[in-house]
GROMACS .gro file of C-alpha atoms in nm:
model
  412
    1UNK     CA    1   6.897   1.603  -0.008
    2UNK     CA    2   7.244   1.745   0.061
    3UNK     CA    3   7.186   1.700   0.433
    4UNK     CA    4   7.079   1.341   0.370
    5UNK     CA    5   7.399   1.252   0.188
    6UNK     CA    6   7.603   1.427   0.455
    7UNK     CA    7   7.425   1.215   0.717
    8UNK     CA    8   7.499   0.897   0.519
    9UNK     CA    9   7.865   0.999   0.491
   10UNK     CA   10   7.884   1.058   0.866
   11UNK     CA   11   7.736   0.714   0.931
   12UNK     CA   12   7.988   0.553   0.695
   13UNK     CA   13   8.289   0.714   0.866
   14UNK     CA   14   8.299   0.472   1.164
   15UNK     CA   15   8.285   0.174   0.927
   16UNK     CA   16   8.570   0.314   0.717
   17UNK     CA   17   8.770   0.390   1.033
   18UNK     CA   18   8.739   0.027   1.141
   19UNK     CA   19   8.866  -0.085   0.801
   20UNK     CA   20   9.168   0.146   0.827
   21UNK     CA   21   9.245   0.039   1.186
   22UNK     CA   22   9.442  -0.279   1.092
   23UNK     CA   23   9.672  -0.074   0.868
   24UNK     CA   24   9.768   0.148   1.158
   25UNK     CA   25   9.864  -0.155   1.368
   26UNK     CA   26  10.032  -0.352   1.090
   27UNK     CA   27  10.391  -0.229   1.158
   28UNK     CA   28  10.379  -0.301   1.532
   29UNK     CA   29  10.227  -0.644   1.477
   30UNK     CA   30  10.492  -0.727   1.216
   31UNK     CA   31  10.774  -0.632   1.452
   32UNK     CA   32  10.623  -0.836   1.737
   33UNK     CA   33  10.598  -1.146   1.520
   34UNK     CA   34  10.956  -1.102   1.392
   35UNK     CA   35  11.093  -1.069   1.747
   36UNK     CA   36  10.898  -1.372   1.861
   37UNK     CA   37  11.037  -1.590   1.584
   38UNK     CA   38  11.392  -1.462   1.640
   39UNK     CA   39  11.382  -1.541   2.014
   40UNK     CA   40  11.181  -1.862   1.998
   41UNK     CA   41  11.307  -2.098   2.275
   42UNK     CA   42  11.038  -2.360   2.244
   43UNK     CA   43  11.294  -2.632   2.144
   44UNK     CA   44  11.506  -2.575   2.458
   45UNK     CA   45  11.195  -2.582   2.672
   46UNK     CA   46  11.084  -2.912   2.518
   47UNK     CA   47  11.429  -3.069   2.590
   48UNK     CA   48  11.416  -2.950   2.953
   49UNK     CA   49  11.069  -3.100   2.992
   50UNK     CA   50  11.196  -3.431   2.844
   51UNK     CA   51  11.485  -3.447   3.091
   52UNK     CA   52  11.252  -3.388   3.389
   53UNK     CA   53  11.011  -3.660   3.276
   54UNK     CA   54  11.299  -3.906   3.208
   55UNK     CA   55  11.446  -3.844   3.553
   56UNK     CA   56  11.106  -3.904   3.707
   57UNK     CA   57  11.073  -4.226   3.511
   58UNK     CA   58  11.418  -4.351   3.626
   59UNK     CA   59  11.336  -4.272   3.987
   60UNK     CA   60  11.015  -4.476   3.956
   61UNK     CA   61  11.217  -4.775   3.824
   62UNK     CA   62  11.468  -4.751   4.108
   63UNK     CA   63  11.181  -4.750   4.362
   64UNK     CA   64  11.040  -5.059   4.199
   65UNK     CA   65  10.718  -4.886   4.095
   66UNK     CA   66  10.767  -5.004   3.735
   67UNK     CA   67  10.965  -5.293   3.585
   68UNK     CA   68  11.234  -5.267   3.317
   69UNK     CA   69  10.997  -5.348   3.029
   70UNK     CA   70  10.756  -5.073   3.134
   71UNK     CA   71  11.050  -4.832   3.177
   72UNK     CA   72  11.181  -4.900   2.826
   73UNK     CA   73  10.831  -4.860   2.679
   74UNK     CA   74  10.769  -4.525   2.855
   75UNK     CA   75  11.116  -4.392   2.770
   76UNK     CA   76  11.060  -4.477   2.404
   77UNK     CA   77  10.735  -4.283   2.413
   78UNK     CA   78  10.910  -3.980   2.571
   79UNK     CA   79  11.183  -3.985   2.306
   80UNK     CA   80  10.925  -4.008   2.026
   81UNK     CA   81  10.737  -3.712   2.174
   82UNK     CA   82  11.062  -3.511   2.200
   83UNK     CA   83  11.143  -3.578   1.837
   84UNK     CA   84  10.800  -3.456   1.733
   85UNK     CA   85  10.821  -3.141   1.947
   86UNK     CA   86  11.173  -3.045   1.837
   87UNK     CA   87  11.148  -3.143   1.471
   88UNK     CA   88  11.244  -2.855   1.244
   89UNK     CA   89  10.946  -2.686   1.095
   90UNK     CA   90  11.019  -2.442   0.821
   91UNK     CA   91  10.840  -2.116   0.882
   92UNK     CA   92  10.699  -1.913   0.602
   93UNK     CA   93  10.886  -1.585   0.571
   94UNK     CA   94  10.708  -1.284   0.715
   95UNK     CA   95  10.549  -1.055   0.462
   96UNK     CA   96  10.626  -0.689   0.463
   97UNK     CA   97  10.425  -0.471   0.700
   98UNK     CA   98  10.269  -0.282   0.410
   99UNK     CA   99  10.174  -0.594   0.212
  100UNK     CA  100   9.812  -0.599   0.100
  101UNK     CA  101   9.750  -0.231   0.171
  102UNK     CA  102   9.576  -0.186  -0.163
  103UNK     CA  103   9.299  -0.426  -0.054
  104UNK     CA  104   9.177  -0.194   0.222
  105UNK     CA  105   9.100   0.106  -0.002
  106UNK     CA  106   8.929  -0.128  -0.248
  107UNK     CA  107   8.707  -0.265   0.031
  108UNK     CA  108   8.635   0.088   0.153
  109UNK     CA  109   8.524   0.196  -0.193
  110UNK     CA  110   8.313  -0.119  -0.223
  111UNK     CA  111   8.143  -0.046   0.111
  112UNK     CA  112   8.059   0.309   0.003
  113UNK     CA  113   7.936   0.199  -0.342
  114UNK     CA  114   7.720  -0.083  -0.204
  115UNK     CA  115   7.571   0.148   0.060
  116UNK     CA  116   7.479   0.415  -0.193
  117UNK     CA  117   7.336   0.166  -0.444
  118UNK     CA  118   7.138  -0.016  -0.174
  119UNK     CA  119   6.990   0.310  -0.048
  120UNK     CA  120   6.895   0.418  -0.398
  121UNK     CA  121   6.718   0.084  -0.453
  122UNK     CA  122   6.562   0.026  -0.109
  123UNK     CA  123   6.574   0.361   0.066
  124UNK     CA  124   6.313   0.635   0.089
  125UNK     CA  125   6.497   0.891  -0.119
  126UNK     CA  126   6.195   0.937  -0.344
  127UNK     CA  127   5.963   0.996  -0.048
  128UNK     CA  128   6.204   1.255   0.090
  129UNK     CA  129   6.189   1.433  -0.244
  130UNK     CA  130   5.809   1.439  -0.220
  131UNK     CA  131   5.831   1.587   0.128
  132UNK     CA  132   6.076   1.848   0.003
  133UNK     CA  133   5.838   1.939  -0.280
  134UNK     CA  134   5.551   1.979  -0.037
  135UNK     CA  135   5.753   2.201   0.195
  136UNK     CA  136   5.883   2.405  -0.100
  137UNK     CA  137   5.531   2.481  -0.224
  138UNK     CA  138   5.409   2.562   0.128
  139UNK     CA  139   5.695   2.804   0.185
  140UNK     CA  140   5.656   2.970  -0.158
  141UNK     CA  141   5.453   3.296  -0.124
  142UNK     CA  142   5.304   3.221  -0.465
  143UNK     CA  143   5.248   2.854  -0.387
  144UNK     CA  144   4.911   2.710  -0.488
  145UNK     CA  145   4.733   2.380  -0.534
  146UNK     CA  146   4.797   2.405  -0.908
  147UNK     CA  147   5.169   2.449  -0.848
  148UNK     CA  148   5.171   2.153  -0.610
  149UNK     CA  149   4.998   1.932  -0.867
  150UNK     CA  150   5.249   2.036  -1.134
  151UNK     CA  151   5.542   1.954  -0.906
  152UNK     CA  152   5.389   1.615  -0.819
  153UNK     CA  153   5.336   1.542  -1.189
  154UNK     CA  154   5.706   1.609  -1.244
  155UNK     CA  155   5.784   1.359  -0.971
  156UNK     CA  156   5.547   1.108  -1.132
  157UNK     CA  157   5.763   1.123  -1.446
  158UNK     CA  158   6.082   1.082  -1.242
  159UNK     CA  159   5.942   0.820  -1.002
  160UNK     CA  160   5.679   0.626  -1.198
  161UNK     CA  161   5.703   0.325  -0.965
  162UNK     CA  162   5.670   0.515  -0.637
  163UNK     CA  163   5.318   0.442  -0.501
  164UNK     CA  164   5.328   0.749  -0.277
  165UNK     CA  165   5.340   0.976  -0.583
  166UNK     CA  166   5.017   0.833  -0.723
  167UNK     CA  167   4.842   0.809  -0.386
  168UNK     CA  168   4.912   1.183  -0.352
  169UNK     CA  169   4.804   1.273  -0.704
  170UNK     CA  170   4.478   1.075  -0.703
  171UNK     CA  171   4.295   1.280  -0.435
  172UNK     CA  172   4.439   1.603  -0.578
  173UNK     CA  173   4.290   1.528  -0.919
  174UNK     CA  174   3.961   1.425  -0.762
  175UNK     CA  175   3.933   1.740  -0.551
  176UNK     CA  176   4.007   1.963  -0.852
  177UNK     CA  177   3.753   1.786  -1.072
  178UNK     CA  178   4.007   1.618  -1.303
  179UNK     CA  179   3.828   1.286  -1.288
  180UNK     CA  180   3.994   1.121  -1.587
  181UNK     CA  181   4.338   1.196  -1.445
  182UNK     CA  182   4.220   1.075  -1.105
  183UNK     CA  183   4.120   0.741  -1.258
  184UNK     CA  184   4.455   0.712  -1.438
  185UNK     CA  185   4.645   0.785  -1.117
  186UNK     CA  186   4.437   0.534  -0.921
  187UNK     CA  187   4.479   0.264  -1.185
  188UNK     CA  188   4.854   0.323  -1.183
  189UNK     CA  189   4.852   0.289  -0.804
  190UNK     CA  190   4.661  -0.040  -0.834
  191UNK     CA  191   4.923  -0.168  -1.080
  192UNK     CA  192   5.194  -0.100  -0.823
  193UNK     CA  193   5.017  -0.199  -0.500
  194UNK     CA  194   4.798  -0.478  -0.635
  195UNK     CA  195   4.422  -0.519  -0.658
  196UNK     CA  196   4.347  -0.469  -0.291
  197UNK     CA  197   3.991  -0.390  -0.168
  198UNK     CA  198   4.042  -0.026  -0.055
  199UNK     CA  199   4.187   0.078  -0.392
  200UNK     CA  200   3.934  -0.119  -0.594
  201UNK     CA  201   3.655   0.035  -0.388
  202UNK     CA  202   3.779   0.387  -0.458
  203UNK     CA  203   3.806   0.309  -0.829
  204UNK     CA  204   3.450   0.172  -0.830
  205UNK     CA  205   3.327   0.481  -0.645
  206UNK     CA  206   3.488   0.734  -0.879
  207UNK     CA  207   3.372   0.547  -1.190
  208UNK     CA  208   3.022   0.527  -1.038
  209UNK     CA  209   3.002   0.904  -1.000
  210UNK     CA  210   3.161   0.962  -1.341
  211UNK     CA  211   2.876   0.752  -1.485
  212UNK     CA  212   2.632   0.986  -1.310
  213UNK     CA  213   2.554   0.739  -1.029
  214UNK     CA  214   2.483   0.452  -1.263
  215UNK     CA  215   2.593   0.100  -1.173
  216UNK     CA  216   2.753   0.018  -1.508
  217UNK     CA  217   2.895  -0.323  -1.595
  218UNK     CA  218   3.245  -0.193  -1.528
  219UNK     CA  219   3.148  -0.057  -1.188
  220UNK     CA  220   2.959  -0.376  -1.102
  221UNK     CA  221   3.264  -0.585  -1.188
  222UNK     CA  222   3.478  -0.373  -0.953
  223UNK     CA  223   3.212  -0.399  -0.680
  224UNK     CA  224   3.196  -0.778  -0.714
  225UNK     CA  225   3.575  -0.811  -0.706
  226UNK     CA  226   3.598  -0.593  -0.397
  227UNK     CA  227   3.321  -0.769  -0.204
  228UNK     CA  228   3.469  -1.108  -0.291
  229UNK     CA  229   3.784  -1.007  -0.103
  230UNK     CA  230   3.617  -0.798   0.171
  231UNK     CA  231   3.237  -0.828   0.215
  232UNK     CA  232   3.246  -0.545   0.471
  233UNK     CA  233   3.426  -0.288   0.256
  234UNK     CA  234   3.252   0.038   0.361
  235UNK     CA  235   3.317   0.244   0.046
  236UNK     CA  236   3.150  -0.016  -0.174
  237UNK     CA  237   2.864  -0.062   0.073
  238UNK     CA  238   2.807   0.313   0.072
  239UNK     CA  239   2.807   0.314  -0.308
  240UNK     CA  240   2.552   0.031  -0.319
  241UNK     CA  241   2.339   0.220  -0.068
  242UNK     CA  242   2.335   0.526  -0.297
  243UNK     CA  243   2.242   0.312  -0.596
  244UNK     CA  244   1.959   0.144  -0.401
  245UNK     CA  245   1.834   0.482  -0.276
  246UNK     CA  246   1.832   0.626  -0.630
  247UNK     CA  247   1.636   0.321  -0.744
  248UNK     CA  248   1.375   0.370  -0.472
  249UNK     CA  249   1.482   0.058  -0.283
  250UNK     CA  250   1.507   0.238   0.051
  251UNK     CA  251   1.516  -0.071   0.272
  252UNK     CA  252   1.816  -0.205   0.084
  253UNK     CA  253   1.985   0.136   0.099
  254UNK     CA  254   1.939   0.145   0.477
  255UNK     CA  255   2.082  -0.207   0.505
  256UNK     CA  256   2.393  -0.119   0.300
  257UNK     CA  257   2.454   0.204   0.490
  258UNK     CA  258   2.417   0.038   0.830
  259UNK     CA  259   2.672  -0.225   0.735
  260UNK     CA  260   2.904   0.048   0.609
  261UNK     CA  261   2.875   0.245   0.936
  262UNK     CA  262   2.996  -0.058   1.133
  263UNK     CA  263   3.329  -0.042   0.948
  264UNK     CA  264   3.388   0.335   0.919
  265UNK     CA  265   3.600   0.536   1.161
  266UNK     CA  266   3.551   0.883   1.014
  267UNK     CA  267   3.275   1.051   1.220
  268UNK     CA  268   3.181   1.288   0.935
  269UNK     CA  269   3.120   0.997   0.698
  270UNK     CA  270   2.920   0.815   0.964
  271UNK     CA  271   2.708   1.127   1.021
  272UNK     CA  272   2.639   1.158   0.647
  273UNK     CA  273   2.531   0.795   0.623
  274UNK     CA  274   2.306   0.831   0.926
  275UNK     CA  275   2.142   1.132   0.759
  276UNK     CA  276   2.088   0.917   0.451
  277UNK     CA  277   1.929   0.647   0.665
  278UNK     CA  278   1.689   0.900   0.818
  279UNK     CA  279   1.587   1.030   0.476
  280UNK     CA  280   1.534   0.674   0.351
  281UNK     CA  281   1.316   0.599   0.653
  282UNK     CA  282   1.110   0.909   0.583
  283UNK     CA  283   1.069   0.799   0.221
  284UNK     CA  284   0.939   0.466   0.350
  285UNK     CA  285   0.682   0.654   0.554
  286UNK     CA  286   0.815   0.537   0.889
  287UNK     CA  287   0.931   0.747   1.177
  288UNK     CA  288   1.311   0.766   1.203
  289UNK     CA  289   1.454   0.516   1.448
  290UNK     CA  290   1.591   0.788   1.673
  291UNK     CA  291   1.228   0.862   1.767
  292UNK     CA  292   1.083   0.513   1.742
  293UNK     CA  293   1.350   0.364   1.960
  294UNK     CA  294   1.400   0.663   2.185
  295UNK     CA  295   1.494   0.538   2.531
  296UNK     CA  296   1.519   0.172   2.416
  297UNK     CA  297   1.854  -0.002   2.432
  298UNK     CA  298   2.154  -0.048   2.661
  299UNK     CA  299   2.403   0.201   2.798
  300UNK     CA  300   2.747   0.044   2.821
  301UNK     CA  301   3.053   0.163   3.009
  302UNK     CA  302   3.366   0.017   2.852
  303UNK     CA  303   3.714   0.010   3.005
  304UNK     CA  304   4.043  -0.169   2.943
  305UNK     CA  305   4.205  -0.377   3.217
  306UNK     CA  306   4.523  -0.210   3.344
  307UNK     CA  307   4.728  -0.527   3.282
  308UNK     CA  308   4.645  -0.512   2.910
  309UNK     CA  309   4.700  -0.140   2.853
  310UNK     CA  310   5.050  -0.188   2.715
  311UNK     CA  311   4.946  -0.457   2.466
  312UNK     CA  312   4.764  -0.230   2.218
  313UNK     CA  313   4.816   0.109   2.057
  314UNK     CA  314   4.579   0.397   2.108
  315UNK     CA  315   4.458   0.383   1.748
  316UNK     CA  316   4.348   0.017   1.769
  317UNK     CA  317   3.979  -0.035   1.688
  318UNK     CA  318   3.723  -0.118   1.958
  319UNK     CA  319   3.402  -0.297   1.853
  320UNK     CA  320   3.117  -0.273   2.105
  321UNK     CA  321   2.852  -0.522   1.999
  322UNK     CA  322   2.514  -0.642   2.126
  323UNK     CA  323   2.397  -0.989   2.020
  324UNK     CA  324   2.090  -1.197   2.084
  325UNK     CA  325   2.125  -1.459   2.358
  326UNK     CA  326   2.073  -1.754   2.123
  327UNK     CA  327   2.326  -1.623   1.870
  328UNK     CA  328   2.088  -1.681   1.579
  329UNK     CA  329   2.067  -1.321   1.451
  330UNK     CA  330   2.324  -1.082   1.305
  331UNK     CA  331   2.466  -0.829   1.552
  332UNK     CA  332   2.183  -0.622   1.696
  333UNK     CA  333   2.393  -0.309   1.741
  334UNK     CA  334   2.754  -0.219   1.674
  335UNK     CA  335   2.952   0.088   1.780
  336UNK     CA  336   3.312   0.136   1.670
  337UNK     CA  337   3.563   0.342   1.867
  338UNK     CA  338   3.936   0.354   1.945
  339UNK     CA  339   4.141   0.246   2.244
  340UNK     CA  340   4.247   0.607   2.301
  341UNK     CA  341   3.882   0.691   2.380
  342UNK     CA  342   3.861   0.440   2.667
  343UNK     CA  343   3.712   0.447   2.923
  344UNK     CA  344   3.392   0.554   2.751
  345UNK     CA  345   3.017   0.513   2.773
  346UNK     CA  346   2.810   0.440   2.462
  347UNK     CA  347   2.446   0.375   2.385
  348UNK     CA  348   2.348   0.067   2.187
  349UNK     CA  349   2.008   0.124   2.027
  350UNK     CA  350   1.841   0.078   1.691
  351UNK     CA  351   2.047   0.356   1.535
  352UNK     CA  352   2.350   0.129   1.568
  353UNK     CA  353   2.179  -0.170   1.402
  354UNK     CA  354   2.338  -0.336   1.099
  355UNK     CA  355   2.013  -0.467   0.956
  356UNK     CA  356   1.644  -0.377   0.992
  357UNK     CA  357   1.580  -0.748   1.049
  358UNK     CA  358   1.803  -0.753   1.357
  359UNK     CA  359   1.758  -0.465   1.600
  360UNK     CA  360   1.816  -0.443   1.971
  361UNK     CA  361   1.457  -0.331   2.033
  362UNK     CA  362   1.342  -0.675   1.916
  363UNK     CA  363   1.486  -0.857   2.218
  364UNK     CA  364   1.446  -0.832   2.593
  365UNK     CA  365   1.798  -0.945   2.679
  366UNK     CA  366   2.126  -0.923   2.490
  367UNK     CA  367   2.483  -1.039   2.524
  368UNK     CA  368   2.747  -0.766   2.514
  369UNK     CA  369   3.083  -0.834   2.351
  370UNK     CA  370   3.360  -0.574   2.341
  371UNK     CA  371   3.665  -0.656   2.130
  372UNK     CA  372   3.987  -0.466   2.063
  373UNK     CA  373   4.124  -0.533   1.714
  374UNK     CA  374   4.478  -0.403   1.644
  375UNK     CA  375   4.428  -0.500   1.277
  376UNK     CA  376   4.095  -0.318   1.252
  377UNK     CA  377   3.924  -0.633   1.122
  378UNK     CA  378   3.558  -0.677   1.209
  379UNK     CA  379   3.602  -1.055   1.244
  380UNK     CA  380   3.787  -1.185   1.554
  381UNK     CA  381   4.157  -1.253   1.509
  382UNK     CA  382   4.400  -1.439   1.742
  383UNK     CA  383   4.557  -1.188   1.979
  384UNK     CA  384   4.252  -0.960   1.994
  385UNK     CA  385   4.151  -0.843   2.342
  386UNK     CA  386   3.792  -0.881   2.457
  387UNK     CA  387   3.543  -0.873   2.739
  388UNK     CA  388   3.177  -0.974   2.751
  389UNK     CA  389   2.865  -0.965   2.964
  390UNK     CA  390   2.581  -1.215   2.946
  391UNK     CA  391   2.206  -1.156   2.974
  392UNK     CA  392   2.187  -0.778   2.989
  393UNK     CA  393   1.832  -0.640   3.001
  394UNK     CA  394   1.720  -0.419   2.713
  395UNK     CA  395   1.489  -0.138   2.813
  396UNK     CA  396   1.466   0.229   2.891
  397UNK     CA  397   1.800   0.407   2.879
  398UNK     CA  398   1.680   0.753   2.981
  399UNK     CA  399   1.779   0.727   3.345
  400UNK     CA  400   1.929   0.378   3.358
  401UNK     CA  401   2.281   0.324   3.486
  402UNK     CA  402   2.537   0.198   3.238
  403UNK     CA  403   2.640  -0.165   3.263
  404UNK     CA  404   3.015  -0.212   3.285
  405UNK     CA  405   3.221  -0.429   3.051
  406UNK     CA  406   3.594  -0.468   3.117
  407UNK     CA  407   3.825  -0.580   2.836
  408UNK     CA  408   4.033  -0.831   3.030
  409UNK     CA  409   4.101  -1.136   2.812
  410UNK     CA  410   4.295  -1.235   2.500
  411UNK     CA  411   4.129  -1.412   2.209
  412UNK     CA  412   4.313  -1.738   2.127
   0.00000   0.00000   0.00000
């Protein structure tokens, strides 16, 4: 923190130097103004200009360019102008060169005070403290997870309104089996950040497991609130899949897990859900889809047009989707990736289906739609990039060449 305040002081120095600069020039400017007023010859110059204009006016009368009436009128105007230009105007006396010096130090102190107060209110001082705590524990030979939790709890008392404290404590409590404390930390985080779907979903999940995988009224209320805001929330869909599986409703479990997979980026989580789907299929007495649909689907090569490369970040989501030609069914297959993985080749088959009622093996032709979503939303948003391909045959993918889809347009 000492280095931080030194850095702030260094940044304030140029501003303070600019405030002091007028004081250094005050004496010279005062002397210049005094000399100017003492040697002011503007009145003599105005009289000389009047004489030249009057002479010009008299010459015009002698040449007959103007008559006597016009001459008298113009001369009267010149005399009136001379009176206005040479009228005595009392000047305010010059102030001393050091007048008002006290104001500058006051402003300098105000600048420093406002900067410090603003940083304390709006800056990331608290987050820097958290980083310092983390580094301190890591560098301590006797550092441990318990020590780290204790230090973070101290920060929670000092920074009760810092969401980063609670978002750090919640997973620590969960990983160490302190579920009640994990719930308290998560509820405190929700108070600060608001009742947003990801946090509500995590609260529903942890309460679900605390209730020994029972969908209690409290958990159901959290699930309903989450799905009302985000029907595709993967954590809640995974939870509902577990509940359906435990109840013996394997088809519903498969449906929930497939929908969750379409919105999950973590490959380990996706793999776990796919394992759950295979087990559920075995419980139903059907052969897992990897065997049933082996060699059935579409291989797709996806690339991003060079002109659009600079418009998205590498971590933007890519949705590769197969749909029926008529557009009457839900997506037949969905694979999610990232822009950093492009160009890539994927396989769209029944393992990527979102619903057992809509699978790519059920159609002979499909429409391919590839969309880049910087926001990560599954529904199209203005500014998303996309490319598509109509009427692609669905069939054996063992030796088939991949069809190519280029992302080359912007969704309006």
